[in-house]
Coordinates of C-alpha atoms in Angstrom, one line a residue:
M1 CA 76.8 86.4 71.1
G2 CA 75.0 89.9 71.9
A3 CA 77.9 92.2 72.8
L4 CA 77.3 94.7 70.4
A5 CA 74.7 96.3 72.6
S6 CA 76.5 96.6 75.5
V7 CA 79.8 97.4 74.3
A8 CA 79.0 100.8 73.0
L9 CA 77.9 101.6 76.6
L10 CA 81.5 101.1 78.0
L11 CA 83.7 103.1 75.4
P12 CA 86.0 105.2 77.4
L13 CA 84.7 108.9 77.9
L14 CA 88.0 110.7 79.0
S15 CA 91.8 110.6 77.5
A16 CA 94.7 110.6 78.8
A17 CA 97.2 113.3 79.2
P18 CA 101.1 113.1 78.7
P19 CA 103.1 113.4 81.7
A20 CA 103.6 116.8 83.0
G21 CA 106.8 118.1 81.3
A22 CA 107.3 115.7 79.2
D23 CA 108.2 116.7 75.6
V24 CA 105.3 115.9 73.3
P25 CA 106.2 114.0 69.8
E26 CA 105.2 115.6 66.6
A27 CA 101.6 115.5 66.3
G28 CA 100.4 112.6 63.6
V29 CA 103.5 110.6 63.7
L30 CA 102.2 107.6 65.3
Q31 CA 98.8 107.6 63.6
G32 CA 101.0 107.3 60.2
Q33 CA 103.1 104.6 61.5
F34 CA 99.6 102.8 61.2
A35 CA 98.6 103.9 58.1
R36 CA 101.9 102.8 56.7
A37 CA 101.8 99.5 58.4
A38 CA 98.2 99.1 57.3
E39 CA 99.2 99.6 53.6
R40 CA 102.6 97.3 53.4
E41 CA 100.7 94.6 54.7
G42 CA 97.6 95.0 53.2
V43 CA 95.2 95.4 56.1
P44 CA 92.5 98.2 56.3
V45 CA 93.9 100.7 58.0
S46 CA 90.9 100.7 60.2
V47 CA 91.1 96.5 61.4
L48 CA 94.8 97.6 62.4
L49 CA 93.9 100.3 64.4
A50 CA 91.0 99.0 66.5
V51 CA 92.9 95.4 66.9
S52 CA 95.3 97.8 68.5
Y53 CA 92.8 100.1 71.1
L54 CA 91.2 96.7 72.1
Q55 CA 94.7 96.0 73.4
S56 CA 96.8 98.6 74.5
R57 CA 94.3 101.7 74.2
W58 CA 97.1 102.9 71.5
D59 CA 99.7 103.5 74.5
T60 CA 103.4 102.4 74.1
H61 CA 104.3 102.3 77.8
G62 CA 107.8 102.9 76.9
G63 CA 108.4 99.4 75.5
A64 CA 107.5 97.7 79.1
P65 CA 105.5 94.5 78.9
S66 CA 101.7 94.0 80.1
V67 CA 101.2 91.7 83.0
T68 CA 101.6 88.9 80.8
G69 CA 104.6 89.9 78.8
G70 CA 102.8 92.0 76.0
Y71 CA 104.2 94.9 74.1
G72 CA 103.5 98.0 72.4
P73 CA 100.3 99.1 70.8
M74 CA 99.5 95.6 69.3
H75 CA 100.6 93.5 72.4
L76 CA 102.9 91.3 71.1
T77 CA 103.3 88.8 73.7
D78 CA 107.0 87.6 74.8
A79 CA 105.6 86.0 78.5
V80 CA 108.7 84.2 79.1
T81 CA 110.2 86.8 81.4
A82 CA 106.6 87.9 82.8
L83 CA 105.8 84.5 84.3
A84 CA 109.4 83.6 85.9
R85 CA 108.7 85.3 89.0
T86 CA 106.5 84.9 92.3
A87 CA 103.8 82.3 93.7
P88 CA 100.3 82.8 93.4
H89 CA 99.3 86.1 95.3
H90 CA 97.3 83.6 97.5
S91 CA 100.5 81.5 98.5
E92 CA 102.1 84.6 99.4
G93 CA 102.4 85.8 103.1
E94 CA 100.2 84.2 105.7
E95 CA 96.9 85.9 104.7
D96 CA 94.2 83.0 105.6
A97 CA 92.2 83.7 102.3
R98 CA 89.0 82.1 104.5
G99 CA 89.4 84.4 106.9
D100 CA 87.3 82.8 109.3
S101 CA 88.7 82.0 113.0
S102 CA 86.4 79.8 114.0
R103 CA 88.3 77.2 112.0
P104 CA 92.0 76.5 111.4
V105 CA 94.0 78.6 109.3
R106 CA 93.7 78.2 105.5
T107 CA 96.7 79.3 103.1
G108 CA 97.6 79.0 99.6
G109 CA 99.3 76.2 98.3
E110 CA 102.1 76.4 95.6
A111 CA 102.2 75.6 92.0
P112 CA 105.3 74.9 89.4
V113 CA 105.6 78.0 87.2
P114 CA 105.5 76.8 83.7
A115 CA 108.6 76.2 81.1
P116 CA 108.5 78.6 78.0
A117 CA 108.0 75.8 75.8
E118 CA 104.6 75.0 77.6
L119 CA 103.7 78.2 77.2
P120 CA 100.4 78.6 74.8
E121 CA 100.5 80.4 71.4
R122 CA 99.0 83.5 72.6
L123 CA 101.9 84.3 74.8
R124 CA 104.6 84.2 72.0
T125 CA 103.1 85.9 69.6
L126 CA 105.9 88.4 69.0
E127 CA 108.4 85.3 67.9
R128 CA 106.0 84.4 64.8
A129 CA 105.4 88.2 64.3
S130 CA 109.4 88.3 64.2
A131 CA 109.3 85.3 61.6
L132 CA 106.7 86.8 59.5
S133 CA 107.8 90.7 59.4
G134 CA 111.6 89.8 59.4
I135 CA 111.9 92.4 62.4
P136 CA 114.0 91.6 65.1
A137 CA 112.4 90.6 68.3
E138 CA 114.1 93.6 70.3
E139 CA 112.8 96.2 67.7
L140 CA 109.3 94.9 68.0
R141 CA 109.3 95.2 71.8
T142 CA 110.9 98.9 71.9
V143 CA 110.0 100.8 68.7
P144 CA 106.4 101.4 67.9
A145 CA 106.2 101.5 64.7
A146 CA 108.0 98.1 64.2
N147 CA 105.7 96.8 66.8
I148 CA 103.0 97.9 64.5
E149 CA 104.3 96.7 61.5
G150 CA 104.3 93.4 63.4
G151 CA 101.1 93.6 64.6
A152 CA 99.9 93.8 60.8
A153 CA 101.9 91.2 59.7
L154 CA 100.1 88.6 62.2
L155 CA 96.7 89.9 60.6
A156 CA 97.3 89.4 57.4
A157 CA 98.9 85.8 57.7
A158 CA 95.6 84.9 59.8
Q159 CA 93.6 86.2 56.7
R160 CA 96.2 84.3 54.3
E161 CA 95.9 81.1 56.3
A162 CA 92.1 81.3 56.1
G163 CA 92.3 81.7 52.5
L164 CA 90.7 84.9 52.4
P165 CA 91.7 87.9 50.0
A166 CA 93.6 90.8 51.5
S167 CA 90.4 92.6 50.8
A168 CA 89.9 96.5 51.5
D169 CA 86.7 95.9 53.4
P170 CA 87.2 95.6 56.8
A171 CA 84.0 93.4 57.3
D172 CA 86.0 90.9 55.5
W173 CA 88.5 90.5 58.1
Y174 CA 86.4 89.5 61.4
G175 CA 88.1 85.7 61.2
A176 CA 91.6 87.3 61.5
V177 CA 90.6 89.6 64.3
A178 CA 89.2 86.8 65.8
R179 CA 92.4 84.8 65.4
Y180 CA 94.4 87.5 66.5
S181 CA 93.2 87.7 70.2
G182 CA 94.9 84.3 70.5
A183 CA 91.6 82.6 72.1
D184 CA 91.2 79.1 72.1
D185 CA 87.5 78.9 72.1
S186 CA 85.2 80.3 69.9
A187 CA 83.2 82.2 72.2
T188 CA 85.8 84.7 73.4
A189 CA 87.2 84.6 70.0
A190 CA 83.9 86.2 68.6
T191 CA 83.7 88.3 71.8
Y192 CA 87.1 90.0 70.8
A193 CA 86.3 90.5 67.5
D194 CA 83.2 92.2 68.4
D195 CA 84.6 94.4 70.1
V196 CA 87.2 95.4 67.8
F197 CA 83.8 96.3 65.0
D198 CA 82.1 97.8 67.8
V199 CA 85.2 100.4 68.1
I200 CA 85.5 100.8 64.1
R201 CA 81.9 101.1 64.2
T202 CA 81.9 103.7 67.0
G203 CA 85.3 105.2 66.4
E204 CA 87.7 106.4 68.8
T205 CA 89.8 109.8 69.3
R206 CA 92.5 109.5 72.1
T207 CA 95.8 110.9 73.6
T208 CA 98.4 108.0 74.1
D209 CA 100.7 108.0 76.7
S210 CA 103.2 109.4 74.6
G211 CA 100.9 112.6 74.2
Q212 CA 100.1 111.8 70.6
V213 CA 96.3 112.1 69.6
V214 CA 95.0 109.1 67.5
T215 CA 91.8 108.8 66.0
L216 CA 89.7 106.0 64.2
P217 CA 86.9 107.8 62.4
A218 CA 83.3 106.1 62.6
A219 CA 82.0 103.8 60.3
P220 CA 78.5 102.8 61.3
A221 CA 77.5 100.5 58.0
V222 CA 80.3 97.8 58.6
A223 CA 78.7 94.8 59.4
P224 CA 81.3 92.4 59.2
A225 CA 81.1 88.7 58.1
T226 CA 80.7 86.8 62.0
G227 CA 80.6 83.2 60.5
Q228 CA 84.0 83.3 59.9
V229 CA 84.5 82.3 63.1
A230 CA 82.8 79.2 62.7
D231 CA 85.8 78.4 60.4
L232 CA 88.5 78.6 62.6
G233 CA 88.7 75.0 64.3
L234 CA 88.6 76.2 67.5
R235 CA 86.7 74.4 70.9
R236 CA 83.7 75.2 72.3
P237 CA 83.6 76.7 75.8
A238 CA 83.1 74.3 78.6
A239 CA 79.7 74.0 79.4
G240 CA 78.1 74.5 82.4
P241 CA 75.7 76.7 85.1
V242 CA 77.3 80.0 84.0
E243 CA 76.4 83.1 85.4
C244 CA 78.0 85.8 83.3
P245 CA 76.0 88.2 81.1
A246 CA 75.4 87.4 77.4
S247 CA 78.2 90.5 76.0
V248 CA 81.1 88.2 77.2
A249 CA 82.5 84.4 76.8
C250 CA 82.4 82.8 80.0
E251 CA 82.7 79.1 80.6
W252 CA 82.6 76.5 83.4
V253 CA 85.7 75.4 85.4
P254 CA 84.3 74.5 88.6
A255 CA 86.5 74.6 91.9
P256 CA 85.7 71.5 93.8
Y257 CA 83.9 71.3 96.7
E258 CA 85.4 68.0 98.5
E259 CA 85.3 66.4 102.1
F260 CA 88.9 64.6 102.5
G261 CA 89.1 63.3 106.3
D262 CA 89.6 64.5 110.1
G263 CA 86.6 67.2 109.3
D264 CA 88.8 69.0 106.9
Y265 CA 87.4 69.8 103.1
G266 CA 87.9 72.1 100.5
N267 CA 87.9 74.8 98.7
H268 CA 84.5 77.0 99.0
D269 CA 81.3 76.7 101.6
K270 CA 77.9 76.0 100.2
A271 CA 75.4 78.4 100.8
N272 CA 72.0 80.0 99.4
R273 CA 72.9 83.3 98.8
P274 CA 71.2 85.9 98.4
A275 CA 68.3 84.3 100.2
S276 CA 70.4 83.7 103.2
Q277 CA 72.9 87.1 103.1
S278 CA 73.2 89.7 100.8
I279 CA 76.2 90.4 98.6
D280 CA 77.1 94.0 99.1
Y281 CA 80.8 93.7 97.8
I282 CA 82.7 92.7 94.8
V283 CA 86.3 91.8 95.1
I284 CA 89.0 92.9 92.4
H285 CA 91.9 90.7 92.7
D286 CA 95.1 90.4 90.5
T287 CA 96.2 86.1 90.2
E288 CA 100.0 86.2 90.6
A289 CA 100.0 83.7 88.3
D290 CA 99.4 82.9 84.6
W291 CA 96.1 81.7 83.4
N292 CA 96.9 77.9 83.3
T293 CA 98.3 77.7 86.9
T294 CA 95.4 79.9 88.2
L295 CA 93.3 77.4 86.5
K296 CA 94.9 74.7 88.2
L297 CA 94.9 75.9 91.9
V298 CA 91.0 77.3 91.8
Q299 CA 90.9 73.1 90.9
D300 CA 93.0 72.0 93.8
P301 CA 90.6 70.7 97.1
T302 CA 93.3 72.0 99.5
Y303 CA 93.9 75.3 98.0
V304 CA 91.5 78.3 97.7
S305 CA 88.8 79.7 95.5
W306 CA 87.0 82.6 94.1
Q307 CA 84.2 83.0 91.9
Y308 CA 85.7 84.2 88.2
S309 CA 89.1 84.0 86.6
L310 CA 89.7 86.5 83.6
R311 CA 92.6 86.4 81.1
S312 CA 94.3 89.2 80.3
S313 CA 95.1 88.6 76.6
D314 CA 91.6 88.2 75.3
G315 CA 89.2 88.9 78.6
H316 CA 88.3 85.6 78.4
I317 CA 86.1 84.5 81.6
A318 CA 86.0 81.1 83.7
Q319 CA 83.2 81.0 86.4
H320 CA 84.6 78.2 89.5
V321 CA 82.1 79.0 92.3
P322 CA 78.5 79.2 91.8
L323 CA 77.2 83.2 93.4
K324 CA 75.0 81.1 95.8
D325 CA 78.1 80.2 97.9
V326 CA 80.7 81.7 99.6
A327 CA 84.2 81.2 98.3
W328 CA 87.5 81.6 100.0
H329 CA 89.4 84.7 98.6
A330 CA 89.6 88.1 100.9
G331 CA 90.8 86.5 104.0
N332 CA 88.2 88.3 106.1
W333 CA 85.1 85.5 106.6
F334 CA 82.3 88.6 106.8
V335 CA 83.8 89.7 103.4
N336 CA 83.7 86.3 101.7
A337 CA 80.0 85.6 103.1
K338 CA 78.9 88.6 101.3
S339 CA 81.1 89.5 98.7
V340 CA 82.0 88.1 94.7
G341 CA 85.8 87.6 93.8
L342 CA 87.5 88.1 90.6
E343 CA 90.7 87.3 90.0
H344 CA 92.5 89.0 87.0
E345 CA 95.3 87.3 85.3
G346 CA 98.2 89.6 86.2
F347 CA 101.3 90.3 88.3
L348 CA 101.0 93.4 90.5
T349 CA 104.7 94.2 91.1
S350 CA 105.7 93.4 87.3
P351 CA 108.0 96.5 86.6
D352 CA 105.6 99.3 84.4
S353 CA 102.6 96.6 84.6
W354 CA 99.9 97.0 82.7
Y355 CA 96.5 95.5 81.8
T356 CA 95.2 95.2 78.5
E357 CA 91.9 97.1 77.9
A358 CA 90.0 93.6 76.5
M359 CA 90.3 92.5 80.0
Y360 CA 89.3 95.8 81.7
R361 CA 86.1 95.6 79.4
T362 CA 85.1 92.2 80.2
S363 CA 85.5 92.9 83.7
A364 CA 83.5 96.0 83.6
R365 CA 80.8 93.8 82.0
L366 CA 80.4 90.8 84.5
V367 CA 80.6 93.6 87.5
R368 CA 77.9 95.7 86.1
Y369 CA 75.9 92.4 85.6
L370 CA 76.8 91.7 89.2
A371 CA 75.6 94.9 90.7
G372 CA 72.3 94.6 88.6
R373 CA 71.9 91.0 89.7
Y374 CA 72.4 92.1 93.4
G375 CA 71.7 95.6 93.9
I376 CA 75.6 96.6 94.5
P377 CA 76.3 100.4 94.6
L378 CA 78.7 101.0 91.6
D379 CA 80.9 102.8 93.8
R380 CA 84.7 102.4 95.9
Q381 CA 82.8 101.2 99.0
H382 CA 81.4 98.2 97.2
I383 CA 83.8 97.4 94.4
L384 CA 86.6 96.6 96.5
G385 CA 90.1 95.9 95.6
H386 CA 91.8 92.9 97.6
D387 CA 93.7 95.9 99.4
N388 CA 90.7 97.0 100.7
V389 CA 89.6 94.6 102.6
P390 CA 90.5 95.1 106.1
G391 CA 92.2 92.6 108.4
T392 CA 89.7 90.8 110.9
V393 CA 91.7 91.1 114.1
T394 CA 94.7 93.5 115.1
S395 CA 97.2 90.2 114.2
T396 CA 95.8 89.5 110.8
I397 CA 96.4 93.1 109.9
K398 CA 99.8 92.8 108.6
N399 CA 99.2 89.8 106.3
M400 CA 96.5 91.2 104.1
H401 CA 97.1 91.4 101.0
T402 CA 97.8 94.5 98.6
D403 CA 96.7 93.6 95.1
P404 CA 95.6 94.5 92.4
G405 CA 97.8 97.7 93.8
P406 CA 98.8 100.9 92.8
Y407 CA 98.9 100.2 88.9
W408 CA 95.2 99.2 88.6
D409 CA 93.5 102.3 86.7
W410 CA 90.3 102.7 88.5
A411 CA 89.4 105.5 87.0
H412 CA 89.1 104.0 83.4
Y413 CA 87.5 100.8 85.3
F414 CA 84.8 103.3 86.5
R415 CA 84.6 104.9 83.3
L416 CA 84.0 101.3 81.6
L417 CA 81.2 100.9 84.2
G418 CA 79.2 103.8 83.3
R419 CA 80.1 105.6 86.7
P420 CA 83.3 107.7 86.0
I421 CA 84.2 109.7 89.0
T422 CA 83.3 113.7 89.0
P423 CA 83.0 116.5 90.7
S424 CA 79.7 116.4 92.8
A425 CA 80.3 119.7 95.3
G426 CA 81.7 122.8 94.9
P427 CA 85.5 123.9 96.0
H428 CA 84.7 124.1 99.8
A429 CA 83.2 120.2 100.0
G430 CA 83.2 118.8 103.0
V431 CA 84.2 115.6 101.2
V432 CA 86.5 114.8 98.5
T433 CA 87.1 111.7 96.1
V434 CA 90.6 110.5 95.3
R435 CA 91.2 111.0 91.2
P436 CA 94.6 111.6 90.0
D437 CA 95.2 111.9 86.5
Y438 CA 96.5 108.2 86.1
S439 CA 98.7 108.8 83.3
S440 CA 100.6 111.7 84.4
H441 CA 100.7 110.9 88.1
Q442 CA 103.4 108.8 88.8
P443 CA 104.5 109.1 92.5
V444 CA 107.9 106.8 92.9
Y445 CA 107.4 103.2 94.2
T446 CA 110.1 100.9 95.3
G447 CA 110.5 96.8 95.6
C448 CA 109.0 95.6 92.7
V449 CA 112.2 93.7 91.9
T450 CA 114.4 94.5 94.8
A451 CA 113.4 95.7 98.0
G452 CA 114.4 99.6 98.5
Q453 CA 115.0 100.1 95.0
A454 CA 112.7 101.9 92.7
C455 CA 110.2 100.5 90.5
V456 CA 110.1 101.8 86.6
P457 CA 107.8 105.0 86.6
H458 CA 104.6 104.4 86.0
G459 CA 101.0 105.4 86.0
S460 CA 99.1 105.3 89.3
G461 CA 95.7 106.1 90.5
A462 CA 97.0 106.3 94.3
V463 CA 98.3 109.3 96.4
R464 CA 100.6 109.3 98.9
L465 CA 99.6 111.0 102.6
H466 CA 102.1 112.9 104.5
T467 CA 101.9 114.5 108.3
A468 CA 102.1 117.6 106.9
P469 CA 101.3 119.7 103.8
S470 CA 104.8 118.9 102.2
A471 CA 106.4 116.3 100.4
D472 CA 109.6 116.2 102.9
A473 CA 107.1 115.6 105.5
P474 CA 106.9 112.2 107.2
L475 CA 104.3 109.5 105.5
V476 CA 101.5 109.0 108.1
K477 CA 102.0 105.9 110.4
D478 CA 100.0 102.9 110.1
I479 CA 99.6 101.2 113.9
G480 CA 98.3 98.3 112.6
L481 CA 100.9 97.1 110.0
R482 CA 103.8 98.7 112.3
P483 CA 102.8 98.3 116.0
G484 CA 106.3 100.5 117.2
G485 CA 105.2 103.2 115.2
Q486 CA 107.3 103.6 112.7
D487 CA 106.6 105.7 109.3
S488 CA 105.1 103.8 106.3
T489 CA 107.4 103.5 103.2
T490 CA 107.0 104.1 99.7
G491 CA 107.1 100.2 99.1
V492 CA 104.3 99.1 96.3
N493 CA 103.1 96.9 99.2
D494 CA 102.6 99.1 101.9
T495 CA 99.5 100.4 102.0
G496 CA 100.0 102.3 105.2
A497 CA 99.7 106.0 103.7
R498 CA 98.0 105.6 100.3
A499 CA 94.5 106.5 99.0
S500 CA 93.3 105.3 95.7
T501 CA 91.4 106.5 93.3
G502 CA 87.4 106.5 93.8
Q503 CA 88.0 106.2 97.7
S504 CA 86.1 109.0 99.3
F505 CA 87.5 111.1 102.9
A506 CA 86.2 113.8 105.1
V507 CA 88.2 116.7 104.8
A508 CA 89.9 118.2 107.4
E509 CA 91.8 121.0 106.2
R510 CA 92.6 122.7 103.0
R511 CA 96.0 125.1 103.2
G512 CA 97.2 126.1 99.4
D513 CA 97.8 122.9 97.2
W514 CA 97.3 120.6 99.8
T515 CA 94.4 118.8 101.9
A516 CA 94.0 116.9 104.7
V517 CA 91.9 114.3 105.3
W518 CA 91.1 112.2 108.0
Y519 CA 92.5 108.7 108.0
L520 CA 93.3 106.2 110.4
G521 CA 92.6 108.1 113.2
Q522 CA 94.8 110.9 112.2
K523 CA 95.2 113.8 109.7
A524 CA 96.6 113.0 106.6
W525 CA 97.8 115.4 103.9
F526 CA 98.3 115.1 100.1
S527 CA 99.2 117.1 97.4
N528 CA 96.1 118.3 95.6
P529 CA 96.9 121.5 93.4
V530 CA 94.3 123.5 91.7
K531 CA 96.0 123.1 88.4
E532 CA 96.6 119.4 88.6
P533 CA 94.0 117.8 91.1
T534 CA 94.6 114.7 92.3
A535 CA 90.9 114.6 94.1
V536 CA 87.4 116.2 93.2
N537 CA 84.8 117.7 95.6
A538 CA 82.1 115.1 96.8
R539 CA 79.1 115.1 98.6
G540 CA 78.5 112.4 100.9
L541 CA 77.3 110.8 104.5
V542 CA 79.9 111.2 107.3
L543 CA 80.2 110.1 110.8
T544 CA 81.5 111.3 114.0
P545 CA 81.5 110.0 117.5
R546 CA 78.1 110.7 119.3
E547 CA 78.1 113.2 122.0
G548 CA 79.9 112.3 125.1
L549 CA 82.1 109.9 123.4
A550 CA 85.9 111.0 123.4
E551 CA 86.6 107.7 120.9
V552 CA 84.8 105.1 119.0
P553 CA 86.3 101.6 118.6
V554 CA 86.8 100.0 114.8
Y555 CA 86.2 97.2 113.6
G556 CA 87.4 94.7 110.7
R557 CA 84.0 92.6 110.8
A558 CA 80.7 93.4 111.4
Y559 CA 79.8 90.3 113.9
P560 CA 76.7 90.4 116.1
E561 CA 76.4 90.6 119.9
A562 CA 76.7 87.4 121.8
S563 CA 73.3 87.3 122.7
A564 CA 72.6 86.3 119.3
Y565 CA 73.8 83.2 118.8
P566 CA 72.1 80.2 119.1
A567 CA 72.7 77.1 120.9
G568 CA 75.5 75.0 119.5
V569 CA 77.1 78.0 117.6
P570 CA 80.2 79.8 119.2
V571 CA 80.1 82.8 120.0
Q572 CA 82.7 85.4 117.8
S573 CA 84.5 87.8 119.5
V574 CA 83.6 91.4 118.5
S575 CA 87.3 92.5 118.7
P576 CA 88.5 96.4 117.9
L577 CA 91.1 96.8 115.6
P578 CA 94.0 99.1 117.1
Y579 CA 92.8 101.8 115.8
K580 CA 90.4 104.7 117.2
L581 CA 88.1 107.0 115.6
L582 CA 88.5 110.2 117.9
A583 CA 85.8 113.0 118.3
G584 CA 86.2 115.6 116.1
Q585 CA 87.0 113.4 113.3
R586 CA 85.0 112.7 110.6
Y587 CA 84.7 109.5 107.9
V588 CA 82.9 108.9 104.8
V589 CA 79.8 106.4 105.3
G590 CA 79.9 103.5 103.0
G591 CA 76.6 102.1 104.0
R592 CA 74.9 100.5 107.3
T593 CA 74.7 96.8 107.5
P594 CA 73.2 94.3 110.6
G595 CA 75.7 92.4 112.4
E596 CA 75.9 89.2 110.8
Y597 CA 77.9 86.0 111.1
Y598 CA 77.7 83.1 108.7
F599 CA 78.5 79.9 110.4
A600 CA 80.0 77.1 108.1
P601 CA 82.5 75.2 109.6
V602 CA 81.6 71.7 108.6
F603 CA 81.2 70.0 104.9
D604 CA 77.8 69.4 105.4
P605 CA 75.4 72.4 104.7
S606 CA 72.5 71.1 106.3
G607 CA 74.8 72.5 110.0
H608 CA 75.2 75.8 108.4
T609 CA 73.5 78.8 110.2
V610 CA 73.3 82.4 109.6
V611 CA 73.4 84.5 113.5
R612 CA 72.1 87.9 112.9
G613 CA 72.0 90.0 115.5
Q614 CA 70.5 93.3 116.9
E615 CA 73.6 95.6 116.6
E616 CA 73.9 97.4 113.6
Y617 CA 77.4 98.6 112.0
Y618 CA 78.4 101.6 109.2
Q619 CA 81.0 100.7 106.8
I620 CA 83.6 103.8 106.3
Q621 CA 86.8 104.4 104.5
F622 CA 88.9 104.4 107.4
G623 CA 92.1 104.2 105.7
H624 CA 93.2 102.7 102.1
R625 CA 91.0 100.0 104.0
V626 CA 87.6 100.1 104.9
A627 CA 86.2 99.6 108.4
F628 CA 83.2 99.3 110.6
V629 CA 81.8 101.2 113.5
K630 CA 78.9 100.4 115.2
A631 CA 75.8 102.7 114.5
A632 CA 74.9 103.3 118.7
D633 CA 78.4 104.9 119.0
V634 CA 78.2 107.6 115.9
R635 CA 76.5 110.2 114.8
V636 CA 75.7 110.8 110.6
S637 CA 75.5 113.9 109.4
R638 CA 75.3 115.3 105.5
A639 CA 79.2 116.5 105.1

């Protein structure tokens, strides 16, 4: 599969720490539980540890399920509860996924939530683990030792069903590991098994979320029997023009490009990128839907689209839209025309939600491939969450989506990308990059289940911004979200006073354990203690209004000036957002871009035009979302 050479580069480089003040369990307890379960079930302990690492990085998550209903270190799945919830995220609210004001609003449709009986086996492994081990389902969900035992029982059963002995040699368990992935195609199963055996060869040591150190010694000489996958009876992935690295399993599930009357069509636009326009962004989404529902929706010509979907349980990837074409996914036409959209199977507000290591890894490989292909910088100015994409004009701000949300582990993701977020400047730097310790940093969010009700405590990569250096001070206001001037809230979907890991801001002031940054046109404070920092000092370019200007307009899209539009192409308004960049304030520069507009309002791509003007813009980190300012309005300097 070509995975082995590249996977080693993506192993995590840092360990998580236990929550501050937490009781640290006796050292070696979890390690011993793996050893005892492996011995009882006749599974090599290295195989059991490596499978668990790829699923959960040995974390227990306090017995809470993953985004697809997987429990405990072995990610035993019982997805009935996880899937009995909301509509897919493009169906949520009133965001126009296309984000082109020259065309009618295009919002998502609805899709039925699957009945429990329709769930695939890969989402019901806890039930089988209970039958094999005799351990009650509730114990498998909540007791780590029981969960590990259940996972070992599944591996042992897969080995027996393949007609293979319970060998002490890890190399003889390749087929059982591939089966454990739950993948229904041979390429994904093999990629998953390759990853597991790469962990065995390189070894791993990590402090888990319960504060325990678990170690898997390296065994570089292990050479697994990869041919065992051929005997599993799995399907071959759908052939097609996939654009994926060799280190992932990728299949072609095309989104339709169909005309269905009255000038309407779906669900994406033909283009010729990067010859026509550069691809500058990769946008990270979560689906708010299960895998099968996600695939049904992207194949609906009346729905919206994205380039790739990624499955949580095993990291499998499906491509839907060619990279040269423009998908309708980000709610901002300027960003859509210059981006690639990745939808990750998951639920933002699932209480204590967590994503599998398998999905993080394949997603990171795909992003590295795309970034290398198109020259996209691996930073948070170009690797955006959907929640970082700006509204196009004032009226669309409140409807922009908020996924993947505060529980996406950006620090771990960037380690997998090979770009860990580390200090690049001294203690008096003019720029800081947000980076709290994900595991121990657990701000209170509300509204995961019921409005106003606190969510289950969970690690987060986001910090909260206040009007003064005090936790009791009000949160900063976002006049785009709340024109009436109300304070921002602790709601899990409220991005008005939130800064996420990897985002860089210009320092406005430092006072004790608090740091102030310029944010949405105001000074915003966040707790940043020396002993437990939530940000690192950084270098970077910043901009401020040029001399003589008291304020500068801020835009949600970088469109060209009116004189640039040829005859027959309607001029798009360059409409500022309600925010102001004031004299004396500074914002971190993400890049410079020409004003561009992709005119594509008709089905026939021969009528499409790229309008490019003389006006240039700088992208800045203005709030939780990025924004644009005209280059002619500002002065750039090094912080």
